[in-house]
Amino acid sequence: MTVCRAARNVALGGIWTLLGLCWLSLAAAAGAASESGLLFEVEGPSGKPSYLFGTIHSDDPRVVILPKPVQDAFDGAGVLVMEVIPDQAAIGRSVKAMLFHDGRCLKDVIGASLYAKTVAALKTRGLSEAAVQDFKPWAIITLLSLPQSKTGQFLDLRLYQDALAQGKPVRGLETMDEQLSIFEDLSERDQIALLRETLAVQREMPDVFERLIAAYLSRDLNELLRLSKRYLQGGDSALAERFRAAALDRRNRRMAQRLIPLVRRGGYFVALGALHLPGKGGVLKRVMDSGFQVRALY
């Protein structure tokens, strides 16, 4: 696999859905209570509802096949809204950001010992050393933090493709640069620390992913939050808190601010990572605090 193809696979596999590690790193900062459900109706002043749907980054058929209430809401909406639009320009921007452009390579930055462990871990995912040697540490982290793909037809991508097939406009709540800044703003020291932690839990990842999918299919956002917090317990708590604040708090606030004018008009189907929805700082609460009626449909 070439370097560009490997980078493109990472981009398609999750950079525009906050990259696997992000949704595993969203500790329960929201407080004790969170909502149950995946699909919520938002009633705006226009009388035309919009819908908020929590996604999970997976190509598992149990996830990708939409339940009827979700499919009906999607089909009836006029516009799909995503975290970021996964078009070719966004993918190209993310691929470029993942690679070093200053003459250095991954081994130069992380050292020979950690590099050897990284290459060994990536080999289990079918990636050769040549395919990843120019990646930045954060790009390796995202690759190792994503569930292994079987079809590449992740839920987010399926929604995007279905919207295009139906002739629906697609809008993004964030730019690719805004999402990339979560990682690009990390110091190389922090990236290396996160890479060590990611490598340390590789054997646990299949079980973690299965538990997350089970909680998602049960529409149990509390359990998703609990599992995310458990995943972080063995790491650097200060680093985890900084990362969580950037990946969750700041983004929830930004996405809610941009979402509210849309749901005021109505007719939108909004697909966000499920862990952006619940809690005191979540998108659902922010929307309700702006005067909208919100009820769970599924």
Coordinates of C-alpha atoms in Angstrom, one line a residue:
M1 CA 0.0 0.0 0.0
T2 CA 1.4 3.4 -0.9
V3 CA 1.8 6.3 1.5
C4 CA -0.9 8.3 -0.3
R5 CA -3.3 5.4 -0.4
A6 CA -2.7 4.7 3.3
A7 CA -3.3 8.4 4.2
R8 CA -6.4 8.5 2.1
N9 CA -7.8 5.4 3.9
V10 CA -7.3 7.1 7.2
A11 CA -9.1 10.2 5.9
L12 CA -12.0 8.1 4.6
G13 CA -11.9 6.0 7.7
G14 CA -12.6 8.8 10.2
I15 CA -10.8 12.1 10.0
W16 CA -14.1 13.8 9.2
T17 CA -16.0 12.0 12.0
L18 CA -13.5 13.1 14.5
L19 CA -11.1 10.3 14.0
G20 CA -11.6 7.1 16.0
L21 CA -9.6 8.2 19.0
C22 CA -11.8 11.3 19.5
W23 CA -15.0 9.5 20.1
L24 CA -13.2 7.0 22.3
S25 CA -11.7 9.9 24.2
L26 CA -14.8 11.7 25.1
A27 CA -14.9 11.2 28.9
A28 CA -18.1 11.9 30.8
A29 CA -17.6 15.6 31.5
A30 CA -21.2 16.2 31.0
G31 CA -22.3 15.2 34.5
A32 CA -24.4 12.4 35.9
A33 CA -27.4 12.5 33.6
S34 CA -27.5 11.9 29.9
E35 CA -30.3 11.2 27.4
S36 CA -31.1 7.8 25.9
G37 CA -31.8 7.4 22.3
L38 CA -30.2 8.0 18.9
L39 CA -32.8 10.0 17.0
F40 CA -34.3 13.2 18.3
E41 CA -37.0 15.5 16.8
V42 CA -36.4 19.2 17.2
E43 CA -39.4 21.4 16.8
G44 CA -38.7 24.9 15.6
P45 CA -40.9 28.0 15.2
S46 CA -41.5 27.2 11.6
G47 CA -43.5 24.2 12.6
K48 CA -41.3 22.0 10.3
P49 CA -39.2 19.6 12.5
S50 CA -35.5 18.8 12.1
Y51 CA -33.8 15.7 13.4
L52 CA -30.7 15.0 15.3
F53 CA -29.2 11.6 14.8
G54 CA -26.2 10.2 16.8
T55 CA -23.8 8.2 14.6
I56 CA -20.9 5.8 15.5
H57 CA -17.9 5.3 13.2
S58 CA -18.4 1.8 12.1
D59 CA -19.1 -0.2 8.9
D60 CA -20.7 -3.0 11.0
P61 CA -23.9 -4.0 9.1
R62 CA -25.8 -3.8 12.4
V63 CA -25.0 -0.1 12.4
V64 CA -25.1 0.8 8.7
I65 CA -28.6 -0.5 8.1
L66 CA -30.8 2.3 9.4
P67 CA -33.8 1.5 11.7
K68 CA -37.1 2.5 10.0
P69 CA -37.7 5.6 12.2
V70 CA -34.2 6.9 11.3
Q71 CA -34.6 6.0 7.6
D72 CA -38.0 7.8 7.5
A73 CA -36.6 10.9 9.1
F74 CA -33.7 10.9 6.7
D75 CA -35.9 10.5 3.6
G76 CA -38.3 13.2 4.7
A77 CA -35.6 15.8 5.4
G78 CA -34.6 18.3 2.8
V79 CA -31.0 18.7 3.8
L80 CA -28.3 16.5 5.4
V81 CA -26.0 18.2 7.9
M82 CA -22.8 16.5 9.0
E83 CA -19.9 17.5 11.2
V84 CA -17.8 18.1 8.0
I85 CA -18.6 17.4 4.4
P86 CA -16.4 14.4 3.3
D87 CA -15.8 15.6 -0.3
Q88 CA -12.6 15.2 -2.2
A89 CA -11.3 18.7 -1.2
A90 CA -11.7 17.8 2.5
I91 CA -10.1 14.4 2.1
G92 CA -7.2 15.9 0.2
R93 CA -6.7 18.5 2.9
S94 CA -6.7 15.9 5.6
V95 CA -4.3 13.6 3.7
K96 CA -1.8 16.5 3.3
A97 CA -2.1 17.4 7.0
M98 CA -1.3 13.8 8.1
L99 CA 2.1 13.8 6.4
F100 CA 5.4 15.4 7.3
H101 CA 6.5 18.0 4.8
D102 CA 9.8 19.2 6.4
G103 CA 12.1 16.3 5.4
R104 CA 11.5 14.4 8.7
C105 CA 9.9 11.0 9.0
L106 CA 8.0 9.3 11.8
K107 CA 11.1 7.5 13.1
D108 CA 13.0 10.8 13.4
V109 CA 10.3 12.2 15.7
I110 CA 9.3 9.2 17.9
G111 CA 12.7 7.4 18.1
A112 CA 13.7 3.9 17.0
S113 CA 12.2 1.9 19.9
L114 CA 8.7 3.4 19.7
Y115 CA 8.9 3.3 15.9
A116 CA 9.6 -0.4 15.9
K117 CA 6.5 -1.0 18.2
T118 CA 4.4 1.2 15.9
V119 CA 5.5 -0.6 12.7
A120 CA 4.7 -4.0 14.4
A121 CA 1.2 -2.8 15.4
L122 CA 0.4 -1.4 12.0
K123 CA 1.6 -4.6 10.4
T124 CA -1.3 -6.5 12.1
R125 CA -3.6 -4.1 10.2
G126 CA -2.0 -4.9 6.9
L127 CA 0.1 -1.7 6.6
S128 CA 3.7 -1.8 5.6
E129 CA 6.4 0.4 7.0
A130 CA 6.7 2.1 3.7
A131 CA 3.0 3.1 3.8
V132 CA 3.3 4.9 7.1
Q133 CA 6.8 6.1 7.5
D134 CA 5.9 9.7 6.6
F135 CA 2.8 9.9 8.9
K136 CA 2.8 12.3 11.8
P137 CA 2.3 10.6 15.2
W138 CA -1.4 11.8 15.5
A139 CA -2.2 10.2 12.1
I140 CA -0.8 6.9 13.4
I141 CA -2.9 7.3 16.5
T142 CA -6.1 7.7 14.5
L143 CA -5.3 4.7 12.3
L144 CA -4.7 2.5 15.4
S145 CA -7.8 3.9 17.1
L146 CA -10.3 3.0 14.4
P147 CA -12.0 -0.3 14.1
Q148 CA -10.7 -2.4 11.3
S149 CA -12.8 -1.9 8.2
K150 CA -14.4 -4.7 6.3
T151 CA -16.3 -2.9 3.7
G152 CA -15.2 0.8 4.1
Q153 CA -18.9 1.7 4.0
F154 CA -19.0 3.5 7.3
L155 CA -22.3 4.9 8.6
D156 CA -21.2 8.5 8.0
L157 CA -20.2 7.8 4.5
R158 CA -23.4 5.9 3.8
L159 CA -25.5 8.8 4.9
Y160 CA -23.4 11.2 2.7
Q161 CA -23.7 8.9 -0.4
D162 CA -27.4 8.4 0.2
A163 CA -28.0 12.1 0.4
L164 CA -26.2 12.7 -2.9
A165 CA -28.2 9.9 -4.5
Q166 CA -31.5 11.5 -3.3
G167 CA -30.4 14.9 -4.5
K168 CA -30.2 16.3 -1.0
P169 CA -27.9 19.3 -0.3
V170 CA -25.2 18.4 2.3
R171 CA -23.9 21.0 4.7
G172 CA -21.1 20.8 7.3
L173 CA -21.1 22.4 10.7
E174 CA -17.3 22.5 10.8
T175 CA -14.5 22.9 8.3
M176 CA -11.8 20.3 7.8
D177 CA -9.2 22.7 9.2
E178 CA -11.2 23.1 12.4
Q179 CA -11.3 19.4 12.9
L180 CA -7.6 19.0 12.0
S181 CA -6.7 21.6 14.5
I182 CA -7.6 19.3 17.3
F183 CA -4.5 17.2 16.4
E184 CA -2.3 19.8 14.7
D185 CA -2.4 21.9 17.9
L186 CA -1.0 19.1 20.0
S187 CA 2.7 19.3 20.7
E188 CA 4.8 16.5 19.3
R189 CA 5.5 15.6 22.9
D190 CA 1.8 15.1 23.6
Q191 CA 1.3 13.2 20.3
I192 CA 4.1 10.8 21.3
A193 CA 2.5 10.3 24.8
L194 CA -0.9 9.6 23.1
L195 CA 0.8 7.1 20.7
R196 CA 2.4 5.2 23.6
E197 CA -1.0 5.0 25.3
T198 CA -2.7 3.9 22.1
L199 CA -0.1 1.1 21.5
A200 CA -0.5 0.0 25.1
V201 CA -4.2 -0.8 24.7
Q202 CA -4.1 -2.4 21.2
R203 CA -5.0 -5.9 22.4
E204 CA -8.1 -4.5 24.1
M205 CA -9.4 -2.5 21.2
P206 CA -11.5 -5.3 19.5
D207 CA -13.4 -5.8 22.8
V208 CA -13.7 -2.0 23.3
F209 CA -15.2 -1.6 19.8
E210 CA -17.6 -4.4 20.3
R211 CA -18.8 -3.0 23.6
L212 CA -19.2 0.4 22.1
I213 CA -21.3 -1.0 19.2
A214 CA -23.4 -3.0 21.7
A215 CA -24.1 0.2 23.7
Y216 CA -24.9 2.1 20.6
L217 CA -27.3 -0.5 19.3
S218 CA -29.0 -0.4 22.7
R219 CA -29.2 3.4 22.3
D220 CA -27.5 3.7 25.7
L221 CA -25.6 6.9 25.7
N222 CA -24.8 6.6 29.4
E223 CA -23.0 3.3 28.6
L224 CA -21.1 4.9 25.7
L225 CA -19.9 7.6 28.1
R226 CA -19.0 5.1 30.8
L227 CA -16.9 3.0 28.3
S228 CA -15.2 6.1 27.0
K229 CA -14.2 7.1 30.5
R230 CA -13.0 3.6 31.3
Y231 CA -10.8 3.7 28.2
L232 CA -9.0 6.8 29.4
Q233 CA -8.4 5.7 33.0
G234 CA -4.9 4.3 32.5
G235 CA -3.5 7.4 30.7
D236 CA -2.2 10.8 31.4
S237 CA -5.2 12.5 33.0
A238 CA -4.0 16.0 32.3
L239 CA -3.4 15.3 28.6
A240 CA -6.8 13.5 28.4
E241 CA -8.5 16.5 29.9
R242 CA -6.9 18.9 27.4
F243 CA -7.7 16.6 24.5
R244 CA -11.3 16.2 25.7
A245 CA -11.8 19.9 26.1
A246 CA -10.7 20.4 22.5
A247 CA -12.4 17.4 21.0
L248 CA -15.7 17.7 22.8
D249 CA -16.5 20.9 24.8
R250 CA -15.2 23.4 22.2
R251 CA -16.7 21.5 19.3
N252 CA -20.1 21.0 21.0
R253 CA -20.3 24.7 21.6
R254 CA -19.3 25.6 18.0
M255 CA -21.6 23.0 16.3
A256 CA -24.6 24.0 18.4
Q257 CA -24.1 27.7 17.6
R258 CA -24.1 26.9 13.9
L259 CA -26.9 24.3 14.1
I260 CA -29.5 26.5 15.9
P261 CA -30.2 28.8 12.9
L262 CA -30.8 25.7 10.8
V263 CA -33.2 23.9 13.1
R264 CA -35.1 27.2 13.5
R265 CA -36.0 27.0 9.8
G266 CA -36.7 23.2 10.0
G267 CA -36.3 20.4 7.5
Y268 CA -32.8 19.3 8.4
F269 CA -31.4 15.8 9.2
V270 CA -28.3 16.4 11.4
A271 CA -25.9 13.5 11.8
L272 CA -23.3 14.0 14.6
G273 CA -21.2 11.5 16.6
A274 CA -23.4 10.1 19.3
L275 CA -21.3 11.4 22.2
H276 CA -21.8 15.0 21.1
L277 CA -25.5 14.7 22.0
P278 CA -25.9 14.0 25.7
G279 CA -25.1 15.8 28.9
K280 CA -25.0 19.3 30.3
G281 CA -22.5 20.5 27.6
G282 CA -24.0 18.4 24.8
V283 CA -25.6 19.5 21.7
L284 CA -29.1 18.4 22.8
K285 CA -29.0 20.5 25.9
R286 CA -27.6 23.5 24.1
V287 CA -30.4 23.3 21.6
M288 CA -33.1 22.9 24.3
D289 CA -31.6 25.9 26.2
S290 CA -32.1 28.0 23.0
G291 CA -35.9 27.4 23.3
F292 CA -36.5 24.4 21.1
Q293 CA -38.7 21.4 22.1
V294 CA -36.7 18.2 21.7
R295 CA -38.1 14.6 22.0
A296 CA -36.6 11.2 21.4
L297 CA -38.1 9.3 18.5
Y298 CA -35.8 6.2 18.5

